[in-house]
């Protein structure tokens, strides 16, 4: 089992698996876009926090793994949801969720997202896509907390 303080490092994955891809952090992206993959460049909005950059890089790495986006809007939306979930699962382990739940005041808080080192969107996706088995595992882990006795 992975220790709670160990994190997945999307920058390293990108460097090791996709050395031909460059990162551009010099631009403000339009609208609410955090990042976009075009050709051999991933553009990351320069206004993002470190945790948001980490989340965005992992999202784009998942796109690289899966290939080019479809053109049909319904299929694009479906692909984005799949990539969001894949990225959230890589970035936020059950152990990290349990550890954060022990210390944070609320799962919707910025504090909670900081504790798992992601942006709020990625945290919300991870929480919304927990399986029944994962929910039971979290409940069991929290029930075993010494300070809760």
Protein backbone atom coordinates (compact mmCIF):
# COMPACT_ATOMS: atom_id res chain seq x y z
CA UNK A 1 0.00 0.00 0.00
CA UNK A 2 1.25 3.48 -0.84
CA UNK A 3 2.05 5.78 2.06
CA UNK A 4 -0.30 8.74 2.39
CA UNK A 5 2.45 11.28 1.86
CA UNK A 6 3.63 9.79 -1.44
CA UNK A 7 2.23 11.51 -4.50
CA UNK A 8 1.91 10.67 -8.17
CA UNK A 9 4.10 13.04 -10.19
CA UNK A 10 2.57 13.87 -13.58
CA UNK A 11 5.56 16.06 -14.52
CA UNK A 12 7.83 13.03 -14.19
CA UNK A 13 5.43 10.84 -16.16
CA UNK A 14 5.34 13.45 -18.91
CA UNK A 15 9.15 13.72 -18.94
CA UNK A 16 9.70 9.94 -18.96
CA UNK A 17 6.92 8.80 -21.30
CA UNK A 18 6.42 11.81 -23.57
CA UNK A 19 9.81 13.56 -23.87
CA UNK A 20 8.77 15.16 -27.18
CA UNK A 21 6.00 17.13 -25.44
CA UNK A 22 6.83 20.60 -24.13
CA UNK A 23 4.98 22.62 -21.52
CA UNK A 24 4.14 26.28 -22.10
CA UNK A 25 3.28 28.23 -18.93
CA UNK A 26 3.52 31.69 -20.49
CA UNK A 27 -0.07 32.38 -21.52
CA UNK A 28 -3.46 33.11 -20.04
CA UNK A 29 -5.86 30.68 -21.69
CA UNK A 30 -9.30 31.85 -22.80
CA UNK A 31 -12.44 31.21 -20.78
CA UNK A 32 -12.13 28.73 -17.97
CA UNK A 33 -9.55 26.54 -19.73
CA UNK A 34 -6.78 25.38 -17.44
CA UNK A 35 -4.82 23.59 -20.13
CA UNK A 36 -4.89 22.35 -23.69
CA UNK A 37 -2.80 19.91 -25.69
CA UNK A 38 -2.00 21.07 -29.24
CA UNK A 39 0.54 19.18 -31.31
CA UNK A 40 3.68 18.67 -29.24
CA UNK A 41 2.83 21.35 -26.68
CA UNK A 42 0.67 21.42 -23.58
CA UNK A 43 -0.38 24.96 -22.76
CA UNK A 44 -1.10 25.56 -19.08
CA UNK A 45 -2.77 28.76 -17.93
CA UNK A 46 -0.10 30.78 -16.16
CA UNK A 47 -2.51 31.89 -13.42
CA UNK A 48 -2.91 28.38 -12.00
CA UNK A 49 -1.61 27.35 -8.60
CA UNK A 50 0.96 24.58 -8.30
CA UNK A 51 -1.75 22.08 -7.34
CA UNK A 52 -3.93 23.16 -10.28
CA UNK A 53 -0.97 22.84 -12.66
CA UNK A 54 -0.37 19.33 -11.31
CA UNK A 55 -4.02 18.42 -11.89
CA UNK A 56 -4.02 19.93 -15.38
CA UNK A 57 -0.80 18.20 -16.42
CA UNK A 58 -2.22 14.83 -15.33
CA UNK A 59 -5.43 15.53 -17.22
CA UNK A 60 -3.46 16.28 -20.39
CA UNK A 61 -1.22 13.21 -19.88
CA UNK A 62 -4.38 11.11 -19.79
CA UNK A 63 -5.39 12.69 -23.11
CA UNK A 64 -1.96 11.81 -24.52
CA UNK A 65 -2.46 8.22 -23.35
CA UNK A 66 -5.89 7.98 -24.95
CA UNK A 67 -5.15 9.87 -28.18
CA UNK A 68 -6.82 12.67 -30.08
CA UNK A 69 -10.20 13.96 -28.95
CA UNK A 70 -13.24 13.13 -31.08
CA UNK A 71 -14.92 15.99 -32.94
CA UNK A 72 -18.57 15.25 -32.04
CA UNK A 73 -19.50 17.45 -29.01
CA UNK A 74 -21.31 14.62 -27.19
CA UNK A 75 -18.27 12.37 -27.58
CA UNK A 76 -15.92 15.18 -26.53
CA UNK A 77 -17.93 15.66 -23.32
CA UNK A 78 -17.84 11.91 -22.65
CA UNK A 79 -14.08 11.79 -23.26
CA UNK A 80 -13.50 14.75 -20.95
CA UNK A 81 -15.45 13.00 -18.17
CA UNK A 82 -13.42 9.82 -18.65
CA UNK A 83 -10.13 11.72 -18.61
CA UNK A 84 -11.22 13.72 -15.55
CA UNK A 85 -11.90 10.49 -13.65
CA UNK A 86 -8.68 8.81 -14.77
CA UNK A 87 -6.63 11.84 -13.72
CA UNK A 88 -8.41 12.15 -10.38
CA UNK A 89 -7.83 8.47 -9.59
CA UNK A 90 -4.12 8.75 -10.38
CA UNK A 91 -3.69 11.90 -8.34
CA UNK A 92 -5.81 11.08 -5.29
CA UNK A 93 -5.48 7.70 -3.64
CA UNK A 94 -7.93 6.36 -1.09
CA UNK A 95 -5.16 6.62 1.49
CA UNK A 96 -4.74 10.32 0.69
CA UNK A 97 -8.49 10.87 1.00
CA UNK A 98 -8.60 9.13 4.36
CA UNK A 99 -5.62 11.11 5.62
CA UNK A 100 -7.19 14.40 4.50
CA UNK A 101 -10.55 13.48 6.03
CA UNK A 102 -8.81 13.04 9.36
CA UNK A 103 -7.53 16.63 9.32
CA UNK A 104 -9.77 18.85 7.20
CA UNK A 105 -12.98 20.61 8.14
CA UNK A 106 -14.94 19.75 5.00
CA UNK A 107 -14.59 17.86 1.76
CA UNK A 108 -15.63 20.87 -0.33
CA UNK A 109 -12.99 23.12 1.22
CA UNK A 110 -9.91 24.57 -0.43
CA UNK A 111 -8.04 23.13 2.55
CA UNK A 112 -9.11 19.61 1.56
CA UNK A 113 -7.98 20.11 -2.06
CA UNK A 114 -4.65 21.46 -0.82
CA UNK A 115 -4.22 18.47 1.46
CA UNK A 116 -4.54 16.04 -1.47
CA UNK A 117 -2.46 18.41 -3.65
CA UNK A 118 -5.01 18.96 -6.42
CA UNK A 119 -7.44 21.59 -7.56
CA UNK A 120 -11.06 21.51 -6.35
CA UNK A 121 -12.38 20.21 -9.67
CA UNK A 122 -10.15 17.12 -9.54
CA UNK A 123 -11.07 16.52 -5.90
CA UNK A 124 -14.78 16.85 -6.70
CA UNK A 125 -14.45 14.39 -9.59
CA UNK A 126 -12.65 11.89 -7.35
CA UNK A 127 -15.29 12.16 -4.62
CA UNK A 128 -18.17 11.91 -7.11
CA UNK A 129 -16.73 8.77 -8.72
CA UNK A 130 -15.90 6.79 -5.58
CA UNK A 131 -17.07 3.21 -5.89
CA UNK A 132 -19.09 1.45 -3.17
CA UNK A 133 -15.97 -0.54 -2.28
CA UNK A 134 -13.90 2.66 -1.96
CA UNK A 135 -16.59 4.29 0.20
CA UNK A 136 -16.62 1.23 2.47
CA UNK A 137 -12.81 1.28 2.67
CA UNK A 138 -12.83 4.96 3.66
CA UNK A 139 -15.53 4.36 6.28
CA UNK A 140 -13.59 1.43 7.73
CA UNK A 141 -10.35 3.40 7.86
CA UNK A 142 -12.02 6.34 9.56
CA UNK A 143 -13.75 4.03 12.04
CA UNK A 144 -10.32 2.75 13.06
CA UNK A 145 -8.95 6.22 13.87
CA UNK A 146 -7.60 6.28 17.42
CA UNK A 147 -8.63 9.90 17.97
CA UNK A 148 -12.24 9.09 17.11
CA UNK A 149 -12.60 6.61 19.99
